[in-house]
PDB file of C-alpha atoms in Angstrom:
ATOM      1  CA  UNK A  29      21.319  41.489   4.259  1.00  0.00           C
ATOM      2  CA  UNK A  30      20.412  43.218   7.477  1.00  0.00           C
ATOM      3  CA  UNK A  31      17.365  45.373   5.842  1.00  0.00           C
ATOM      4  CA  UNK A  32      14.257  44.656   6.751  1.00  0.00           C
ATOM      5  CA  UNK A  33      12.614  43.328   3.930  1.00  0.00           C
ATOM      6  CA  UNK A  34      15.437  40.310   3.635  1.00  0.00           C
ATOM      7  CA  UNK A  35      15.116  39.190   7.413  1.00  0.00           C
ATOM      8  CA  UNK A  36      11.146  39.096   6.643  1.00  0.00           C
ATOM      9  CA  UNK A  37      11.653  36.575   3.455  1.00  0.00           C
ATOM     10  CA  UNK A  38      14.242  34.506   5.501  1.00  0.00           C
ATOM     11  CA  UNK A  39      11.681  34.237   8.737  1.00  0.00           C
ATOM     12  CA  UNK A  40       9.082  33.337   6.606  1.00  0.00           C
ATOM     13  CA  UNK A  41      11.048  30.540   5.130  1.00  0.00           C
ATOM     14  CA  UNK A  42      12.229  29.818   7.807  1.00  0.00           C
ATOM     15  CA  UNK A  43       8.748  29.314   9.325  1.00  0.00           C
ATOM     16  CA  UNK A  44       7.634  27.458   6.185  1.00  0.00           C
ATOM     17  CA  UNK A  45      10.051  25.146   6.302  1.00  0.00           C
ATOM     18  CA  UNK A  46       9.384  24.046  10.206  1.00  0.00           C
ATOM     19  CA  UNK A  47       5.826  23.832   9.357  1.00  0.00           C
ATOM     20  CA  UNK A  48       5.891  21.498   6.130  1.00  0.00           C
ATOM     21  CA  UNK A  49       8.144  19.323   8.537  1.00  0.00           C
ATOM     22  CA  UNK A  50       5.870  19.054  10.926  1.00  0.00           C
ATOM     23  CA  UNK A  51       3.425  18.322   8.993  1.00  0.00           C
ATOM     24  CA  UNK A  52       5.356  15.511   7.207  1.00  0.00           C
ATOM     25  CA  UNK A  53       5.945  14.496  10.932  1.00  0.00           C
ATOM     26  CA  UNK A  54       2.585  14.263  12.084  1.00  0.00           C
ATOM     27  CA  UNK A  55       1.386  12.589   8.706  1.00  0.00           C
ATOM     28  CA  UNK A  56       3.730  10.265   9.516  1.00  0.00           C
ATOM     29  CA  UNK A  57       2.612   9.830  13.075  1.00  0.00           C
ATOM     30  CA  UNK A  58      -1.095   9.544  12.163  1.00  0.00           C
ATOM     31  CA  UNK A  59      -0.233   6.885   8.848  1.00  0.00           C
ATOM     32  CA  UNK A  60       2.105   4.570  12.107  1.00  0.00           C
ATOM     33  CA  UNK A  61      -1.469   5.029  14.011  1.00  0.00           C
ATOM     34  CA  UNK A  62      -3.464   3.887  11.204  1.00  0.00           C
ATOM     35  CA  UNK A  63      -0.771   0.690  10.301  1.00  0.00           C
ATOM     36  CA  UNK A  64      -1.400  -0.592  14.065  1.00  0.00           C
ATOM     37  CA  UNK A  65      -5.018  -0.300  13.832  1.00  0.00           C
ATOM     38  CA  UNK A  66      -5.326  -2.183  10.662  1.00  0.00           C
ATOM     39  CA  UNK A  67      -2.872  -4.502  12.241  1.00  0.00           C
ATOM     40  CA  UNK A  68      -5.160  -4.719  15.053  1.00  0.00           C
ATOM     41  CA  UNK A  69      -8.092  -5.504  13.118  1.00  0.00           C
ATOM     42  CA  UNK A  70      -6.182  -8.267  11.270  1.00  0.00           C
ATOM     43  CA  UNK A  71      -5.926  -9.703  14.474  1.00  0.00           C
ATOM     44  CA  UNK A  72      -8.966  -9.679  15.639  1.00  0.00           C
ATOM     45  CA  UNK A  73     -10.456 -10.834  12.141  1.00  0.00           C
ATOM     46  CA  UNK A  74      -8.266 -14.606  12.900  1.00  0.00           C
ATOM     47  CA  UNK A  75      -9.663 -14.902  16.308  1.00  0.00           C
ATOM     48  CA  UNK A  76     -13.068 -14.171  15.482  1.00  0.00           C
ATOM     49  CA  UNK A  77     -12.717 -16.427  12.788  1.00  0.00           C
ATOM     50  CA  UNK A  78     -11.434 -19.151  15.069  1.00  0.00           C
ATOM     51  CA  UNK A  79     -14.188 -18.818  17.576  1.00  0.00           C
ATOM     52  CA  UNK A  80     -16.596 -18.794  14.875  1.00  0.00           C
ATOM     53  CA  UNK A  81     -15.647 -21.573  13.393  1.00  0.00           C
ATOM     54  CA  UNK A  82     -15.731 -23.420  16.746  1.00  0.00           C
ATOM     55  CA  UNK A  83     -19.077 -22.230  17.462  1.00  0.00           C
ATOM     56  CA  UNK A  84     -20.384 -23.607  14.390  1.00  0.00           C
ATOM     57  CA  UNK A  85     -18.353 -27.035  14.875  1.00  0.00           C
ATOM     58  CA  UNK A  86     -20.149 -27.154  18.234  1.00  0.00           C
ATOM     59  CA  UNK A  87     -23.786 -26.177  16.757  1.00  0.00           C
ATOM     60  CA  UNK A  88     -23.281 -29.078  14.017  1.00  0.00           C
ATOM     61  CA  UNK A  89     -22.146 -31.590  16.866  1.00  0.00           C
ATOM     62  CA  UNK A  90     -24.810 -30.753  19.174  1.00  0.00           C
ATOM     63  CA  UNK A  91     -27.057 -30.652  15.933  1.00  0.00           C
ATOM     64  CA  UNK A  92     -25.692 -34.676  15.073  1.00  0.00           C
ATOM     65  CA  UNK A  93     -26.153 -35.657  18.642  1.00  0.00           C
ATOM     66  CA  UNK A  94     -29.117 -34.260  18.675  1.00  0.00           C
ATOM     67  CA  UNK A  95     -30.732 -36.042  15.473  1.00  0.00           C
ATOM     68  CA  UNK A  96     -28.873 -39.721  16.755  1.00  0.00           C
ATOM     69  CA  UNK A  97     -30.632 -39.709  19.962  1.00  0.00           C
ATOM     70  CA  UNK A  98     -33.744 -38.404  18.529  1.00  0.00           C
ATOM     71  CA  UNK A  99     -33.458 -41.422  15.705  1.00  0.00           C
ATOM     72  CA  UNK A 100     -32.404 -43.834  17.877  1.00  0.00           C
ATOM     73  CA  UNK A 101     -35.384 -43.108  20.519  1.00  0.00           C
ATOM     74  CA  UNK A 102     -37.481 -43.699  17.598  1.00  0.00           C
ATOM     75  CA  UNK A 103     -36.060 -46.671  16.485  1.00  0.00           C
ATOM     76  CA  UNK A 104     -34.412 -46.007  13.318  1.00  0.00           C
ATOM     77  CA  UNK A 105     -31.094 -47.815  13.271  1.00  0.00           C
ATOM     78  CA  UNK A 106     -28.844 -44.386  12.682  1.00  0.00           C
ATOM     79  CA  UNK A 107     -26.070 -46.689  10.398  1.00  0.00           C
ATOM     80  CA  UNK A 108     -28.747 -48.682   8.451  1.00  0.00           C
ATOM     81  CA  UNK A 109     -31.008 -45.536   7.442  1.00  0.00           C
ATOM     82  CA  UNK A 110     -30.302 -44.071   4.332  1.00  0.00           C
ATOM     83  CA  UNK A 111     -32.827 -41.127   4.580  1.00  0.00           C
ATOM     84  CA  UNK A 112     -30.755 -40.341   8.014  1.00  0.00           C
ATOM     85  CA  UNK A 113     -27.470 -40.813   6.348  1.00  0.00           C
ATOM     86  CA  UNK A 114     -28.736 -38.360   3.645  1.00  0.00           C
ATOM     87  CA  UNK A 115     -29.736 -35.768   6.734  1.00  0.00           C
ATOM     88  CA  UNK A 116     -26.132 -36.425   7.929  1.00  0.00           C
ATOM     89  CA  UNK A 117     -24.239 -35.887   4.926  1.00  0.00           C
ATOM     90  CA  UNK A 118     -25.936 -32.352   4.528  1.00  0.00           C
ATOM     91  CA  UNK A 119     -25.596 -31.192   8.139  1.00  0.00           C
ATOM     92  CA  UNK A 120     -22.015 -31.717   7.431  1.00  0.00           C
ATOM     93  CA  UNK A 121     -21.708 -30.091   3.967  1.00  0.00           C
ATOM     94  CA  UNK A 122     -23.814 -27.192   5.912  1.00  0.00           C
ATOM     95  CA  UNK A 123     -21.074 -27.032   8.354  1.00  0.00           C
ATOM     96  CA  UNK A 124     -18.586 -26.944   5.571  1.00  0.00           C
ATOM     97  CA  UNK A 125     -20.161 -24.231   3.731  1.00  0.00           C
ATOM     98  CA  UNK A 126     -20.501 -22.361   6.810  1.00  0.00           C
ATOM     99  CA  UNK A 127     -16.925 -22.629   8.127  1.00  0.00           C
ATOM    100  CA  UNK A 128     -15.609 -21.840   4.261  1.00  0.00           C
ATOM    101  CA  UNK A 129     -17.613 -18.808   4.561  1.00  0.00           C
ATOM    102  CA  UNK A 130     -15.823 -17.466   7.904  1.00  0.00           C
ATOM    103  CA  UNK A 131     -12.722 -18.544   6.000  1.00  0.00           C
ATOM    104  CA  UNK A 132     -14.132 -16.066   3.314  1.00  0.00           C
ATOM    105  CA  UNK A 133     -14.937 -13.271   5.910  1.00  0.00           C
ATOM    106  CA  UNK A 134     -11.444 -13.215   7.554  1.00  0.00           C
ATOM    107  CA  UNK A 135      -9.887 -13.036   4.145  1.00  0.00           C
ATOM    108  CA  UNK A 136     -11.547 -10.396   2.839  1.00  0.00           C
ATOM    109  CA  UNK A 137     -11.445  -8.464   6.427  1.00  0.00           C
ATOM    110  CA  UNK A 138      -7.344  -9.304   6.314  1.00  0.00           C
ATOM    111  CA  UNK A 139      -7.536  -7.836   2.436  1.00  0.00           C
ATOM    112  CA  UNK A 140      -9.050  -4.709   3.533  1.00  0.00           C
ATOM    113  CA  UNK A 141      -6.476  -4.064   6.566  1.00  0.00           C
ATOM    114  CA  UNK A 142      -4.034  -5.038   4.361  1.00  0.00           C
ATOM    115  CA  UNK A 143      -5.011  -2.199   1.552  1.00  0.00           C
ATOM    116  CA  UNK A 144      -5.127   0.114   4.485  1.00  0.00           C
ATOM    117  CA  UNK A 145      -1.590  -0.271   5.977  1.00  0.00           C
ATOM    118  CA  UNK A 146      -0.549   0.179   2.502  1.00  0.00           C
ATOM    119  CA  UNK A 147      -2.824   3.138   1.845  1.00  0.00           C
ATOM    120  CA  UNK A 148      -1.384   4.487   5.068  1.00  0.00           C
ATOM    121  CA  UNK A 149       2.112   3.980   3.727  1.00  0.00           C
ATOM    122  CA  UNK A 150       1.459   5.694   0.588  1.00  0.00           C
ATOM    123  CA  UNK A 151       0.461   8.704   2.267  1.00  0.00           C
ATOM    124  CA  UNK A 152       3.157   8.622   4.575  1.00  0.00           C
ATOM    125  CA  UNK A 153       5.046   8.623   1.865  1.00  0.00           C
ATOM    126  CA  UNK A 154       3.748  11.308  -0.190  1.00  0.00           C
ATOM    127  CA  UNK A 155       3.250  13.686   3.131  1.00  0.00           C
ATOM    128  CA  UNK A 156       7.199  13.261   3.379  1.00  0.00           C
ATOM    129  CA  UNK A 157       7.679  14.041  -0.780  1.00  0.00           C
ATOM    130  CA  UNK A 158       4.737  16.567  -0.784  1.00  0.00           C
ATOM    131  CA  UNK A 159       6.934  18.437   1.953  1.00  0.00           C
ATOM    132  CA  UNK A 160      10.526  18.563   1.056  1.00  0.00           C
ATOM    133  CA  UNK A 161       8.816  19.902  -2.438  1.00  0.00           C
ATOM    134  CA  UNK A 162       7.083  22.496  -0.589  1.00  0.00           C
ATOM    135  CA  UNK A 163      10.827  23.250   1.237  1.00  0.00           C
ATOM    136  CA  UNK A 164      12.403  23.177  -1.962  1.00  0.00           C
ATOM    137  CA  UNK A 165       9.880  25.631  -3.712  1.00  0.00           C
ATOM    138  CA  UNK A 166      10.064  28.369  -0.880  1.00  0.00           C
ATOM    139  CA  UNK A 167      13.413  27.947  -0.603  1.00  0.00           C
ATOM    140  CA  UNK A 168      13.842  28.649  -4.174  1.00  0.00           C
ATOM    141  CA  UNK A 169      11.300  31.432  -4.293  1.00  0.00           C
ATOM    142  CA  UNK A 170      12.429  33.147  -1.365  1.00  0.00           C
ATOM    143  CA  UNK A 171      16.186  32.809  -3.140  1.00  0.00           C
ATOM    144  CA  UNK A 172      14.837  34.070  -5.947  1.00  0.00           C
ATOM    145  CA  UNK A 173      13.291  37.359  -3.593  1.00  0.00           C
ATOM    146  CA  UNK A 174      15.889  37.463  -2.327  1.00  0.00           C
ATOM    147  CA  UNK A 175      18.448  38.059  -5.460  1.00  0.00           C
ATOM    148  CA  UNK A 176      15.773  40.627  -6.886  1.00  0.00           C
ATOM    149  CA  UNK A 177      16.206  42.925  -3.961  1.00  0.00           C
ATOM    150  CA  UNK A 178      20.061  42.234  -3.974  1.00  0.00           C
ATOM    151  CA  UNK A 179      20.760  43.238  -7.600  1.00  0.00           C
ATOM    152  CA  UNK A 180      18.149  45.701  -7.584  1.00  0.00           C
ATOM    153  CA  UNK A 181      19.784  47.577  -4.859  1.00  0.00           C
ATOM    154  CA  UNK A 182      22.797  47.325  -7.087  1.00  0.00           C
ATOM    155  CA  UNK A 183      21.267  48.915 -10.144  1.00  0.00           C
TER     156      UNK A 183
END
């Protein structure tokens, strides 16, 4: 056991074996980074959400105010017009379609950071697998070494 040639195939599997868990370790590291940014972006996908669906709550009021005082300074009764009621109605079905489709936006951004933590998982996952197989194989290879220079010494 003290030759040489058997202290070189234990440091080197040895030395494998650190690395691959290291690397597992930083795979790790780097898949926790990537959870808390998609996390992050979740986040910010709600609040922008929330301001832009205030924004375009404010637009349509200021829009309705707007068209009333315009009507009114013209001297269409705003309650009696059914042309203006007509204008109405779609400004608010505007404002519905627009706040449905920053509903739509924040899903789909909260889909996509939602794929990503659990791509990040995955290959957290398979760093960890991908390097106690690496451990395992050089272990058993350098076993196997190892027994070929033990029983051929013996021969």
């Amino acid at each position: 056991m003290g030759d040489p040639v058997t202290i070189a195939i234990i440091a080197a599997t040895a030395v494998s074996t650190v690395s691959s868990i290291k690397q597992a370790q930083v795979a790790k590291k780097q898949a926790s980074f990537q959870k808390a940014q998609y996390e992050d972006n979740k986040k910010i996908a709600i609040e922008k959400a929330k301001y832009d669906t205030i924004q375009a709550k404010d637009r349509h009021e200021f829009t309705m105010g707007r068209n009333i005082s315009l009507a009114t300074r013209s001297g269409v009764d705003v309650y009696m017009s059914p042309s203006f009621s007509a204008h109405m109605s779609y400004n608010t079905r505007v404002l519905n379609d627009n706040v449905a489709q920053i509903e739509l936006t924040k899903n789909a951004r909260i889909t996509q950071a939602n794929l990503g933590i659990s791509q990040a998982n995955l290959s957290a996952r398979y760093a960890v697998w991908g390097a106690v197989s690496d451990i395992a194989s050089v272990g058993a290879s350098s076993s196997m070494k190892l027994y070929q220079l033990d029983t051929g010494d013996k021969v």
